[in-house]
mmCIF file of C-alpha atoms in Angstrom:
data_model
loop_
_atom_site.group_PDB
_atom_site.id
_atom_site.type_symbol
_atom_site.label_atom_id
_atom_site.label_comp_id
_atom_site.label_asym_id
_atom_site.label_seq_id
_atom_site.Cartn_x
_atom_site.Cartn_y
_atom_site.Cartn_z
ATOM 1 C CA MET A 1 14.642 -8.638 -14.578
ATOM 2 C CA ALA A 2 18.097 -9.975 -14.064
ATOM 3 C CA HIS A 3 19.964 -8.772 -11.113
ATOM 4 C CA ARG A 4 23.236 -9.977 -9.322
ATOM 5 C CA SER A 5 23.340 -13.177 -6.944
ATOM 6 C CA ARG A 6 25.414 -12.807 -3.811
ATOM 7 C CA PRO A 7 27.794 -15.687 -3.457
ATOM 8 C CA PRO A 8 26.617 -18.120 -1.001
ATOM 9 C CA GLN A 9 28.519 -17.586 2.246
ATOM 10 C CA GLU A 10 27.714 -19.356 5.497
ATOM 11 C CA ASN A 11 27.235 -17.051 8.378
ATOM 12 C CA ASP A 12 27.462 -14.132 6.266
ATOM 13 C CA PRO A 13 26.069 -11.243 8.703
ATOM 14 C CA VAL A 14 25.321 -8.853 6.097
ATOM 15 C CA HIS A 15 23.232 -11.386 4.296
ATOM 16 C CA SER A 16 21.448 -12.155 7.560
ATOM 17 C CA PHE A 17 20.890 -8.565 8.324
ATOM 18 C CA LEU A 18 19.581 -8.006 4.876
ATOM 19 C CA THR A 19 16.824 -10.885 5.461
ATOM 20 C CA HIS A 20 15.876 -9.830 8.517
ATOM 21 C CA ALA A 21 15.659 -6.137 7.353
ATOM 22 C CA ALA A 22 13.681 -7.518 4.272
ATOM 23 C CA ARG A 23 10.959 -9.390 7.036
ATOM 24 C CA ILE A 24 10.835 -5.995 8.807
ATOM 25 C CA MET A 25 9.905 -4.089 5.853
ATOM 26 C CA GLN A 26 7.280 -6.589 4.512
ATOM 27 C CA GLU A 27 5.575 -6.475 8.186
ATOM 28 C CA THR A 28 5.896 -2.465 8.172
ATOM 29 C CA GLN A 29 4.263 -2.294 4.824
ATOM 30 C CA PHE A 30 1.433 -4.436 6.051
ATOM 31 C CA ILE A 31 0.892 -2.145 8.820
ATOM 32 C CA ILE A 32 0.974 0.922 6.373
ATOM 33 C CA ASP A 33 -1.557 -0.661 4.077
ATOM 34 C CA SER A 34 -3.757 -1.671 7.084
ATOM 35 C CA LEU A 35 -3.613 2.329 8.538
ATOM 36 C CA PRO A 36 -5.597 3.607 10.120
ATOM 37 C CA ASN A 37 -6.975 0.281 11.160
ATOM 38 C CA VAL A 38 -3.888 -0.434 13.323
ATOM 39 C CA GLU A 39 -2.891 -0.621 17.097
ATOM 40 C CA MET A 40 -0.735 1.897 17.767
ATOM 41 C CA PHE A 41 1.698 -0.194 19.780
ATOM 42 C CA SER A 42 2.497 -1.859 16.541
ATOM 43 C CA VAL A 43 3.030 1.252 14.820
ATOM 44 C CA GLU A 44 5.414 2.182 17.572
ATOM 45 C CA ARG A 45 7.205 -1.002 17.566
ATOM 46 C CA ALA A 46 7.649 -0.956 13.696
ATOM 47 C CA LEU A 47 9.357 2.614 14.191
ATOM 48 C CA ARG A 48 11.789 1.277 16.755
ATOM 49 C CA GLN A 49 12.812 -1.729 14.183
ATOM 50 C CA LEU A 50 13.147 0.690 11.360
ATOM 51 C CA HIS A 51 15.205 3.170 13.324
ATOM 52 C CA ALA A 52 17.687 0.074 14.110
ATOM 53 C CA VAL A 53 17.584 -0.862 10.232
ATOM 54 C CA HIS A 54 18.342 2.512 9.271
ATOM 55 C CA TYR A 55 21.134 2.791 11.961
ATOM 56 C CA VAL A 56 22.883 -0.620 10.280
ATOM 57 C CA LEU A 57 22.167 0.704 6.716
ATOM 58 C CA ILE A 58 23.888 4.178 7.107
ATOM 59 C CA ASN A 59 27.018 2.189 8.812
ATOM 60 C CA LEU A 60 27.154 -0.719 6.402
ATOM 61 C CA ASP A 61 30.299 -1.581 4.909
ATOM 62 C CA ASP A 62 30.203 -4.310 2.451
ATOM 63 C CA ASP A 63 32.277 -4.657 -0.981
ATOM 64 C CA TRP A 64 29.417 -6.489 -2.412
ATOM 65 C CA LEU A 65 26.605 -3.693 -2.126
ATOM 66 C CA GLU A 66 26.796 -0.965 -4.661
ATOM 67 C CA GLN A 67 26.190 2.457 -3.068
ATOM 68 C CA ASP A 68 23.212 3.346 -4.788
ATOM 69 C CA GLU A 69 21.722 0.147 -3.652
ATOM 70 C CA VAL A 70 22.180 0.811 0.032
ATOM 71 C CA GLU A 71 20.998 4.635 -0.580
ATOM 72 C CA GLY A 72 17.985 3.033 -2.086
ATOM 73 C CA LEU A 73 17.510 0.758 0.737
ATOM 74 C CA ILE A 74 17.777 3.858 3.140
ATOM 75 C CA ASP A 75 15.227 5.798 1.285
ATOM 76 C CA SER A 76 12.644 3.037 1.584
ATOM 77 C CA VAL A 77 13.099 2.766 5.129
ATOM 78 C CA VAL A 78 12.967 6.649 5.554
ATOM 79 C CA ALA A 79 9.804 6.736 3.566
ATOM 80 C CA SER A 80 7.923 4.038 5.721
ATOM 81 C CA GLY A 81 9.087 5.540 9.037
ATOM 82 C CA LEU A 82 7.761 8.863 7.794
ATOM 83 C CA SER A 83 4.551 7.246 6.948
ATOM 84 C CA LEU A 84 4.241 5.633 10.454
ATOM 85 C CA GLU A 85 4.976 9.149 11.920
ATOM 86 C CA ARG A 86 2.667 11.069 10.375
ATOM 87 C CA PHE A 87 -0.173 8.454 11.463
ATOM 88 C CA GLN A 88 1.345 8.746 14.854
ATOM 89 C CA THR A 89 1.024 12.781 14.897
ATOM 90 C CA THR A 90 -2.085 12.987 12.717
ATOM 91 C CA LEU A 91 -5.732 12.946 14.240
ATOM 92 C CA PRO A 92 -8.002 10.179 12.899
ATOM 93 C CA PRO A 93 -9.897 11.291 9.809
ATOM 94 C CA PRO A 94 -13.514 12.320 10.172
ATOM 95 C CA ARG A 95 -16.509 9.993 9.552
ATOM 96 C CA ASN A 96 -18.396 11.042 6.325
ATOM 97 C CA ILE A 97 -15.285 11.558 4.103
ATOM 98 C CA GLY A 98 -16.610 12.710 0.554
ATOM 99 C CA THR A 99 -20.102 13.650 1.921
ATOM 100 C CA SER A 100 -21.411 17.000 1.931
ATOM 101 C CA ARG A 101 -25.273 18.427 1.840
ATOM 102 C CA ASP A 102 -26.396 20.627 -0.788
ATOM 103 C CA VAL A 103 -28.352 23.583 1.332
ATOM 104 C CA HIS A 104 -29.674 25.053 -1.968
ATOM 105 C CA THR A 105 -32.005 22.451 -2.838
ATOM 106 C CA GLY A 106 -35.063 23.822 -0.512
ATOM 107 C CA GLY A 107 -36.503 21.575 2.213
ATOM 108 C CA ARG A 108 -34.574 18.704 3.479
ATOM 109 C CA PRO A 109 -30.774 19.165 2.451
ATOM 110 C CA ARG A 110 -29.668 16.411 -0.077
ATOM 111 C CA TYR A 111 -26.563 14.465 0.222
ATOM 112 C CA VAL A 112 -23.610 15.369 -1.925
ATOM 113 C CA LEU A 113 -21.457 12.390 -2.449
ATOM 114 C CA ASP A 114 -18.002 12.019 -4.049
ATOM 115 C CA LEU A 115 -18.846 9.018 -6.290
ATOM 116 C CA ASP A 116 -15.065 8.723 -7.683
ATOM 117 C CA HIS A 117 -13.999 8.206 -4.030
ATOM 118 C CA ALA A 118 -16.774 5.706 -3.377
ATOM 119 C CA ILE A 119 -16.021 3.573 -6.540
ATOM 120 C CA GLU A 120 -12.269 3.915 -5.523
ATOM 121 C CA LEU A 121 -13.041 2.391 -2.251
ATOM 122 C CA HIS A 122 -15.111 -0.538 -3.750
ATOM 123 C CA ALA A 123 -12.279 -1.255 -6.181
ATOM 124 C CA MET A 124 -9.828 -1.650 -3.442
ATOM 125 C CA GLY A 125 -12.072 -4.499 -2.354
ATOM 126 C CA ASN A 126 -14.222 -2.917 0.182
ATOM 127 C CA PRO A 127 -18.133 -4.081 0.263
ATOM 128 C CA TRP A 128 -20.742 -1.338 -0.495
ATOM 129 C CA ASP A 129 -22.056 -1.802 2.773
ATOM 130 C CA ALA A 130 -18.833 -0.598 4.197
ATOM 131 C CA VAL A 131 -18.190 2.137 1.295
ATOM 132 C CA ALA A 132 -21.865 3.609 2.405
ATOM 133 C CA ASP A 133 -20.780 3.596 5.965
ATOM 134 C CA ALA A 134 -17.345 5.637 5.243
ATOM 135 C CA LEU A 135 -19.539 8.207 3.543
ATOM 136 C CA GLY A 136 -22.036 8.404 6.375
ATOM 137 C CA VAL A 137 -24.934 7.115 4.405
ATOM 138 C CA CYS A 138 -27.038 3.738 4.098
ATOM 139 C CA ARG A 139 -26.137 1.568 1.139
ATOM 140 C CA ARG A 140 -29.811 2.372 -0.444
ATOM 141 C CA THR A 141 -28.797 6.071 -0.599
ATOM 142 C CA LEU A 142 -25.352 5.362 -2.104
ATOM 143 C CA TYR A 143 -27.288 3.038 -4.721
ATOM 144 C CA TYR A 144 -29.433 5.753 -5.334
ATOM 145 C CA HIS A 145 -26.743 8.496 -6.250
ATOM 146 C CA LEU A 146 -24.740 5.796 -8.227
ATOM 147 C CA GLU A 147 -28.094 4.978 -10.319
ATOM 148 C CA ARG A 148 -28.681 8.649 -10.547
ATOM 149 C CA ALA A 149 -24.980 9.257 -12.231
ATOM 150 C CA GLY A 150 -25.551 6.537 -14.362
ATOM 151 C CA LEU A 151 -22.880 4.364 -12.805
ATOM 152 C CA SER A 152 -23.233 0.662 -12.017
ATOM 153 C CA PRO A 153 -22.545 -0.607 -8.391
ATOM 154 C CA GLU A 154 -20.842 -3.688 -10.047
ATOM 155 C CA ARG A 155 -17.192 -4.358 -9.673
ATOM 156 C CA PRO A 156 -15.534 -5.023 -13.075
ATOM 157 C CA ALA A 157 -14.597 -8.600 -13.607
ATOM 158 C CA PHE A 158 -10.972 -9.060 -12.496
ATOM 159 C CA THR A 159 -8.124 -9.898 -15.283
ATOM 160 C CA GLU A 160 -6.706 -13.268 -15.030
ATOM 161 C CA MET A 161 -2.941 -13.009 -14.806
ATOM 162 C CA ASP A 162 -0.105 -15.418 -13.281
ATOM 163 C CA ASN A 163 1.999 -14.271 -10.479
ATOM 164 C CA GLU A 164 5.160 -13.930 -13.064
ATOM 165 C CA THR A 165 3.064 -11.564 -15.246
ATOM 166 C CA LEU A 166 1.852 -9.604 -12.344
ATOM 167 C CA ASP A 167 5.043 -9.030 -10.977
ATOM 168 C CA GLU A 168 6.423 -7.725 -13.998
ATOM 169 C CA HIS A 169 3.710 -5.064 -14.303
ATOM 170 C CA VAL A 170 4.157 -4.008 -10.468
ATOM 171 C CA ALA A 171 7.766 -4.227 -10.703
ATOM 172 C CA GLU A 172 7.790 -1.677 -13.833
ATOM 173 C CA ILE A 173 5.387 0.554 -11.868
ATOM 174 C CA SER A 174 7.459 0.391 -8.472
ATOM 175 C CA LEU A 175 10.475 1.303 -10.380
ATOM 176 C CA LYS A 176 8.845 4.464 -11.466
ATOM 177 C CA HIS A 177 6.907 5.245 -8.142
ATOM 178 C CA PRO A 178 9.336 3.537 -5.441
ATOM 179 C CA LEU A 179 7.107 4.693 -2.566
ATOM 180 C CA ALA A 180 3.443 3.649 -4.042
ATOM 181 C CA GLY A 181 1.613 1.479 -1.926
ATOM 182 C CA LYS A 182 -0.892 -1.144 -2.906
ATOM 183 C CA SER A 183 -3.843 1.349 -3.567
ATOM 184 C CA ILE A 184 -1.609 3.273 -5.968
ATOM 185 C CA VAL A 185 -0.081 0.487 -7.661
ATOM 186 C CA GLN A 186 -3.548 -0.872 -8.154
ATOM 187 C CA GLY A 187 -4.656 2.394 -9.705
ATOM 188 C CA HIS A 188 -1.836 2.526 -12.121
ATOM 189 C CA LEU A 189 -2.864 -1.190 -13.255
ATOM 190 C CA LYS A 190 -6.389 -0.170 -13.679
ATOM 191 C CA ALA A 191 -5.289 2.627 -15.717
ATOM 192 C CA GLN A 192 -3.767 -0.026 -17.745
ATOM 193 C CA GLY A 193 -6.873 -1.840 -18.290
ATOM 194 C CA LEU A 194 -5.897 -4.298 -15.580
ATOM 195 C CA HIS A 195 -8.280 -4.877 -13.000
ATOM 196 C CA ILE A 196 -6.279 -7.007 -10.055
ATOM 197 C CA PRO A 197 -7.570 -7.961 -6.526
ATOM 198 C CA VAL A 198 -5.840 -5.509 -4.242
ATOM 199 C CA VAL A 199 -4.792 -8.302 -1.967
ATOM 200 C CA HIS A 200 -2.828 -9.931 -5.194
ATOM 201 C CA VAL A 201 -1.212 -6.316 -5.516
ATOM 202 C CA GLN A 202 -0.083 -6.404 -1.998
ATOM 203 C CA GLU A 203 1.408 -10.162 -2.340
ATOM 204 C CA SER A 204 3.004 -8.827 -5.622
ATOM 205 C CA LEU A 205 4.810 -6.004 -4.096
ATOM 206 C CA ARG A 206 6.116 -7.847 -1.125
ATOM 207 C CA ARG A 207 7.479 -10.442 -3.615
ATOM 208 C CA VAL A 208 9.310 -7.511 -5.691
ATOM 209 C CA ASP A 209 10.343 -5.369 -2.849
ATOM 210 C CA ALA A 210 13.448 -3.583 -2.918
ATOM 211 C CA ILE A 211 15.263 -5.288 -0.406
ATOM 212 C CA GLY A 212 14.322 -8.793 -1.308
ATOM 213 C CA VAL A 213 15.346 -8.201 -4.843
ATOM 214 C CA ILE A 214 18.924 -7.739 -3.549
ATOM 215 C CA ILE A 215 19.147 -10.813 -1.499
ATOM 216 C CA ARG A 216 17.639 -13.241 -3.605
#
């Protein structure tokens, strides 16, 4: 996708700011993608940086930048900040997510597992041991439920794709869903029949992020 290139200027403060802001947004996105397994001080530091970037953006006056571009950047910063603030104010999720007990079977209650959620977690790159732990059961129990449902524990083979082609797909998804993170983007790719490792999706998102596109 073609885009304008900013004329090279030495000691251009706006270009320097956008470069620094892009790095902050990349680091912030990494923190968001890692939730809830992050230290609280990392969240607080990222929020302070986002507030600073937001302040500069709303007061930015530059003839080269289009207003809708600036507003798009502001929206991205605000969305990232809201994600971190929600994490700050929300209690940690309970264990055994997607697991309940069937109390109508008689005798020992039987587990009822959310197998769709289990497969989604596994497709994101989590090993079955970790998925089973998240559901509050052992791996053997999880395998048993998968087998009963006629589902295979094998992960689909990943689609071979070069970075340029992947970036085109990810950029198209990001344009339609600008606030989507790596898991959501990976889900859209999967819906297209493309099985891409989540780490590759995350790297692609960093390459096609909004601020990075403007300063390149």
